[in-house]
Short mmCIF file of C-alpha atoms and ligand atoms in Angstrom, two decimals:
data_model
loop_
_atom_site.label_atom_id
_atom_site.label_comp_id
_atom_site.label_asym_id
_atom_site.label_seq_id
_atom_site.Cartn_x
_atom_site.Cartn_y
_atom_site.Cartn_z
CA UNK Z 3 0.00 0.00 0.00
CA UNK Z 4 0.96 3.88 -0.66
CA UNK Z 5 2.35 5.38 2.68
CA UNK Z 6 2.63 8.90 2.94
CA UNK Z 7 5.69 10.58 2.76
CA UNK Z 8 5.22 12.41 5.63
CA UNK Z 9 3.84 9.58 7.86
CA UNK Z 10 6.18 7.58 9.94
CA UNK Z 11 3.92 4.69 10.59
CA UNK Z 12 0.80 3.70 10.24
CA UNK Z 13 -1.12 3.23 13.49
CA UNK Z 14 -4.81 1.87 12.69
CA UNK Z 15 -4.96 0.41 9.45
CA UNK Z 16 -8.29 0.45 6.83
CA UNK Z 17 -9.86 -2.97 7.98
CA UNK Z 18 -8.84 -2.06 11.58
CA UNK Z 19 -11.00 1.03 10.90
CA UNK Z 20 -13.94 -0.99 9.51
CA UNK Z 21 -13.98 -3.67 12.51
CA UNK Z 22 -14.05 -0.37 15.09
CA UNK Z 23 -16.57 1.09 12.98
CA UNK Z 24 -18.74 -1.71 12.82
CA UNK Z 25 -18.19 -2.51 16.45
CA UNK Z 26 -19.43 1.30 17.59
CA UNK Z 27 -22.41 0.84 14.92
CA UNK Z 28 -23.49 -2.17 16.77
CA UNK Z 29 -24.14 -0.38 20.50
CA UNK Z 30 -25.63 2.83 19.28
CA UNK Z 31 -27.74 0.64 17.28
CA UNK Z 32 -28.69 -1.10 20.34
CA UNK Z 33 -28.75 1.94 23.05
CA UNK Z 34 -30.75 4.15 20.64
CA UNK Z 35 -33.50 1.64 20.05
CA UNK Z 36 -36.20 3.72 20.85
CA UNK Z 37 -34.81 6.99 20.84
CA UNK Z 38 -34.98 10.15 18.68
CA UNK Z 39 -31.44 10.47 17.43
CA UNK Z 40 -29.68 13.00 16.02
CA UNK Z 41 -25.77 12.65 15.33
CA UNK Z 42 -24.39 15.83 15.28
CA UNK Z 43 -20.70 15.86 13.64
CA UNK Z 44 -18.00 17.98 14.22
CA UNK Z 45 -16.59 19.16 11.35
CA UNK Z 46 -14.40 18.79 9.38
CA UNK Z 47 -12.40 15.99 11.30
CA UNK Z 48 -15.32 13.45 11.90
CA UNK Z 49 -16.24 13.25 8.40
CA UNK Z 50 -15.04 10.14 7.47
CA UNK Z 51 -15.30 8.42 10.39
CA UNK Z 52 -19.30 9.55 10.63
CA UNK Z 53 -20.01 8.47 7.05
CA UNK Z 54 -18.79 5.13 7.92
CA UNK Z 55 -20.85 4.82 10.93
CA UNK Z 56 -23.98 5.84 9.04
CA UNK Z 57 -23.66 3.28 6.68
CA UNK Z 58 -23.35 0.33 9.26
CA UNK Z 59 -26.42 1.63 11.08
CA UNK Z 60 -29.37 0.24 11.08
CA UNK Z 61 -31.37 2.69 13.01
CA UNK Z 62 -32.49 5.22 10.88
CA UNK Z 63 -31.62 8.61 12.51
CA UNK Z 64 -31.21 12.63 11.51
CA UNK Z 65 -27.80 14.25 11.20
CA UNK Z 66 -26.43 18.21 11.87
CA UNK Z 67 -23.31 19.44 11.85
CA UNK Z 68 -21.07 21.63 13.68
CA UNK Z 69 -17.35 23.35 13.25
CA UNK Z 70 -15.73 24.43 16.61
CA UNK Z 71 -12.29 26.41 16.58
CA UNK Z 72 -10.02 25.48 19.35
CA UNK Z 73 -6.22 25.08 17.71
CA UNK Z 74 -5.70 27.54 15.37
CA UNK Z 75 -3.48 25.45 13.09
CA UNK Z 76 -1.21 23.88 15.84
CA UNK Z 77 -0.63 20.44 17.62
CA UNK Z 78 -2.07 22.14 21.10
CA UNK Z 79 -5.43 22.91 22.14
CA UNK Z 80 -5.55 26.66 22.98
CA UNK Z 81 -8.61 25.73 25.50
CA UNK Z 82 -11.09 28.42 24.06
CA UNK Z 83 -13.86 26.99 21.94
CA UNK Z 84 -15.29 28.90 19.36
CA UNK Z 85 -18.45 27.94 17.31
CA UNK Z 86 -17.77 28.82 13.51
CA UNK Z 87 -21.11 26.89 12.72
CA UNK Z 88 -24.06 26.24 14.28
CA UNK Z 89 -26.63 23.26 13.99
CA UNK Z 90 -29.25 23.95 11.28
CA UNK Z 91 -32.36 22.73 13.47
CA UNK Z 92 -33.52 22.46 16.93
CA UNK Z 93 -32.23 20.36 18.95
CA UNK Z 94 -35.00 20.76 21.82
CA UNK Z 95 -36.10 17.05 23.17
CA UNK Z 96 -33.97 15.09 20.99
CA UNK Z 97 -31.34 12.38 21.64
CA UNK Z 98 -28.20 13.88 20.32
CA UNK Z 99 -24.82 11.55 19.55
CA UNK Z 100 -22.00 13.82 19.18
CA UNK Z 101 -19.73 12.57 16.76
CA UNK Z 102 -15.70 13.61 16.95
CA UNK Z 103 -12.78 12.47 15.43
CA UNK Z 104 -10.47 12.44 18.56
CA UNK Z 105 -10.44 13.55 22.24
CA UNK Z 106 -7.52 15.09 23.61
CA UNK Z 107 -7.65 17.92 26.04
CA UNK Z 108 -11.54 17.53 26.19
CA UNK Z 109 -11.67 21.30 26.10
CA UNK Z 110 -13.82 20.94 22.57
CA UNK Z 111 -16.43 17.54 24.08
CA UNK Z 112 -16.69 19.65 27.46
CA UNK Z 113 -17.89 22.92 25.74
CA UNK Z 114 -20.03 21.18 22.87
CA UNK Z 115 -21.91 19.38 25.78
CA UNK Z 116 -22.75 21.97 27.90
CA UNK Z 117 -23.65 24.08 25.03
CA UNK Z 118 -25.92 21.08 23.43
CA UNK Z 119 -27.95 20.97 27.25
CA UNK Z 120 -28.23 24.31 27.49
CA UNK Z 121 -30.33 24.17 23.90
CA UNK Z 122 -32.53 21.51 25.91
CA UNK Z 123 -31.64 18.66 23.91
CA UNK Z 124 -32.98 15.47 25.95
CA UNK Z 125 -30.11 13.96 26.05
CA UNK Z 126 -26.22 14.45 25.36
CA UNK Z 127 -24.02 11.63 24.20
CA UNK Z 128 -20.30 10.84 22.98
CA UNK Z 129 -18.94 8.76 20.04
CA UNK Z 130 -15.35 9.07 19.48
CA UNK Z 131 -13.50 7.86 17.19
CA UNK Z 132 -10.17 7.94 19.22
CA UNK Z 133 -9.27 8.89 22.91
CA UNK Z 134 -5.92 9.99 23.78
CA UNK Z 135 -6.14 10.29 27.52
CA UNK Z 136 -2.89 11.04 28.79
CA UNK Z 137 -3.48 14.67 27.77
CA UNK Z 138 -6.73 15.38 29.24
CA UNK Z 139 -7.21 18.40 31.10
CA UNK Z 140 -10.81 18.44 31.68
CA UNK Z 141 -12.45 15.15 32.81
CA UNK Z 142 -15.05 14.11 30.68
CA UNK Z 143 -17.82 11.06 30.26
CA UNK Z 144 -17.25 9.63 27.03
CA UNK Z 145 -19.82 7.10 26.11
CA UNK Z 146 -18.08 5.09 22.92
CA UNK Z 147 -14.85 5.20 22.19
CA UNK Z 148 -13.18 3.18 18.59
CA UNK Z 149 -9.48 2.84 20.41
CA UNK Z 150 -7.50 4.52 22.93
CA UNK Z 151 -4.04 5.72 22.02
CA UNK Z 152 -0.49 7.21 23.13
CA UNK Z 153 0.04 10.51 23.05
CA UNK Z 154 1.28 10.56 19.64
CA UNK Z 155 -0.36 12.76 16.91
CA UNK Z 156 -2.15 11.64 13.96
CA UNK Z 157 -3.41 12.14 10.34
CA UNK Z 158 -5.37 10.35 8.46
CA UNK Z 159 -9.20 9.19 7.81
CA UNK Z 160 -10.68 13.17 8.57
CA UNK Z 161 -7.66 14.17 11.31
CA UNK Z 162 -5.42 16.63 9.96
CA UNK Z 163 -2.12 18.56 10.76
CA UNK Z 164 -2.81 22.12 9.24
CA UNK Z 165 -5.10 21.11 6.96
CA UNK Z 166 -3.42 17.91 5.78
CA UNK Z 167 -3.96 14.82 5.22
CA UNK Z 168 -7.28 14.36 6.17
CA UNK Z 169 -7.84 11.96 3.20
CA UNK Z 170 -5.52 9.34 3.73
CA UNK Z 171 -7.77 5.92 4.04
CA UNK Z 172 -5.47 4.92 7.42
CA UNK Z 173 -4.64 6.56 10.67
CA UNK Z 174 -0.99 7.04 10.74
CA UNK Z 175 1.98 9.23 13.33
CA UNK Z 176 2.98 12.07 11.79
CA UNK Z 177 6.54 12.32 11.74
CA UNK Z 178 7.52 14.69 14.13
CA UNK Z 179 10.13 17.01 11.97
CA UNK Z 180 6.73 17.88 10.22
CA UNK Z 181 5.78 20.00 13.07
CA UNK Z 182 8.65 20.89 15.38
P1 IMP Y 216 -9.50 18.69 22.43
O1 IMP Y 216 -10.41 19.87 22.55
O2 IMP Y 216 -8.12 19.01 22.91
O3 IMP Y 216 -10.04 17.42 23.04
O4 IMP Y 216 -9.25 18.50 20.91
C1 IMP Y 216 -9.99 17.74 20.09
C2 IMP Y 216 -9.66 18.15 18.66
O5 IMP Y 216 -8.25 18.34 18.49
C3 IMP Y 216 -10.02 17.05 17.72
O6 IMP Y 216 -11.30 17.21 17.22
C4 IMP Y 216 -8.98 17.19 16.62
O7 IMP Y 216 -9.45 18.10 15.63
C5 IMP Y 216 -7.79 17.81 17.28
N1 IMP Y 216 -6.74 16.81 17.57
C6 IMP Y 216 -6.35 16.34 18.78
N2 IMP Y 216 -5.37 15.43 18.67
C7 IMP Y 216 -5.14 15.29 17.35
C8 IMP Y 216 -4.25 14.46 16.58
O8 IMP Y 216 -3.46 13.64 17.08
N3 IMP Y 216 -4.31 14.62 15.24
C9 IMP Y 216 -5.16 15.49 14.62
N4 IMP Y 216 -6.01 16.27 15.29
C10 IMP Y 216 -6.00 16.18 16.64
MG1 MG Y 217 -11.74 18.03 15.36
#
């Protein structure tokens, strides 16, 4: 297979990324039964992963989108959340499944949850994709999580360095001359 230049190894690979995906699709499935659900993505580094989960749903379920601003192009989180985009609907009574890409500091899940009660959504949930916990700095309940991981930093399938590399198929560690 084609490894980036740039990429030093490749962490989870494509069918490693199916089986998680397929796993995760399997207990919302099951937990959301009878529930109103709404996944709401965060842009632009869930993309991937949240198509993928779609597809191996069977529930059927409505979708929104938000983009939050929290590292203005660098490998640290600067712990203020901005929203650049806002849901398109109300989220009043519903069962919302926030769907991220990673979780790091939690600075972006803890903001995005208190701001999803305070619109009186029913419930607030968390799917993501990857959890690096050593770096937290804000405890936070995260309901599914694909794979915890070092505190290495990643590219690949939606996460990006700078804009990068979001559309490589795998999850691979940058190399780190890229961004010291
Ligand atoms: P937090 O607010 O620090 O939890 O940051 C979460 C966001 O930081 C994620 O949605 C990603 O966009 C970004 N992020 C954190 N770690 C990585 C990484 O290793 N690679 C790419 N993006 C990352
Ligand atoms: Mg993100």
């Amino acid at each position: 297979m084609f490894i980036n230049k740039d990429v030093e190894s490749i962490l989870v690979s494509e069918n490693e990324l199916r089986e998680i995906v397929a796993r995760l699709a399997g207990e919302i499935d099951a937990d959301y039964k009878d529930k109103d659900l709404m996944m709401i993505g965060v842009l632009k580094g869930s993309v991937l992963f949240m198509a993928d989960l779609m597809k191996a749903m069977e529930k059927d379920f409505s979708i929104d989108f938000v983009v939050v601003s929290s590292y203005e192009n660098g490998t640290e989180s600067s712990g203020r959340v901005n929203v650049l985009k806002d849901v398109s609907q109300s989220v009043e009574g519903k069962d919302l499944l926030i769907v991220e890409d990673i979780i790091d500091s939690g600075n972006t899940l803890n903001f995005l949850v208190q701001y999803f009660n305070a619109k009186k959504a029913k419930s607030v949930k968390i799917v993501t994709l990857f959890d690096k916990p050593d770096r937290r700095q804000v405890e936070i309940p995260v309901d599914y999580v694909g794979k915890v991981i070092p505190d290495v930093f990643i590219v690949g399938y939606g996460l990006d360095y700078s804009e990068k590399y979001r559309t490589l198929p795998y999850v691979g560690i940058l190399k780190h001359e890229i961004y010291s």
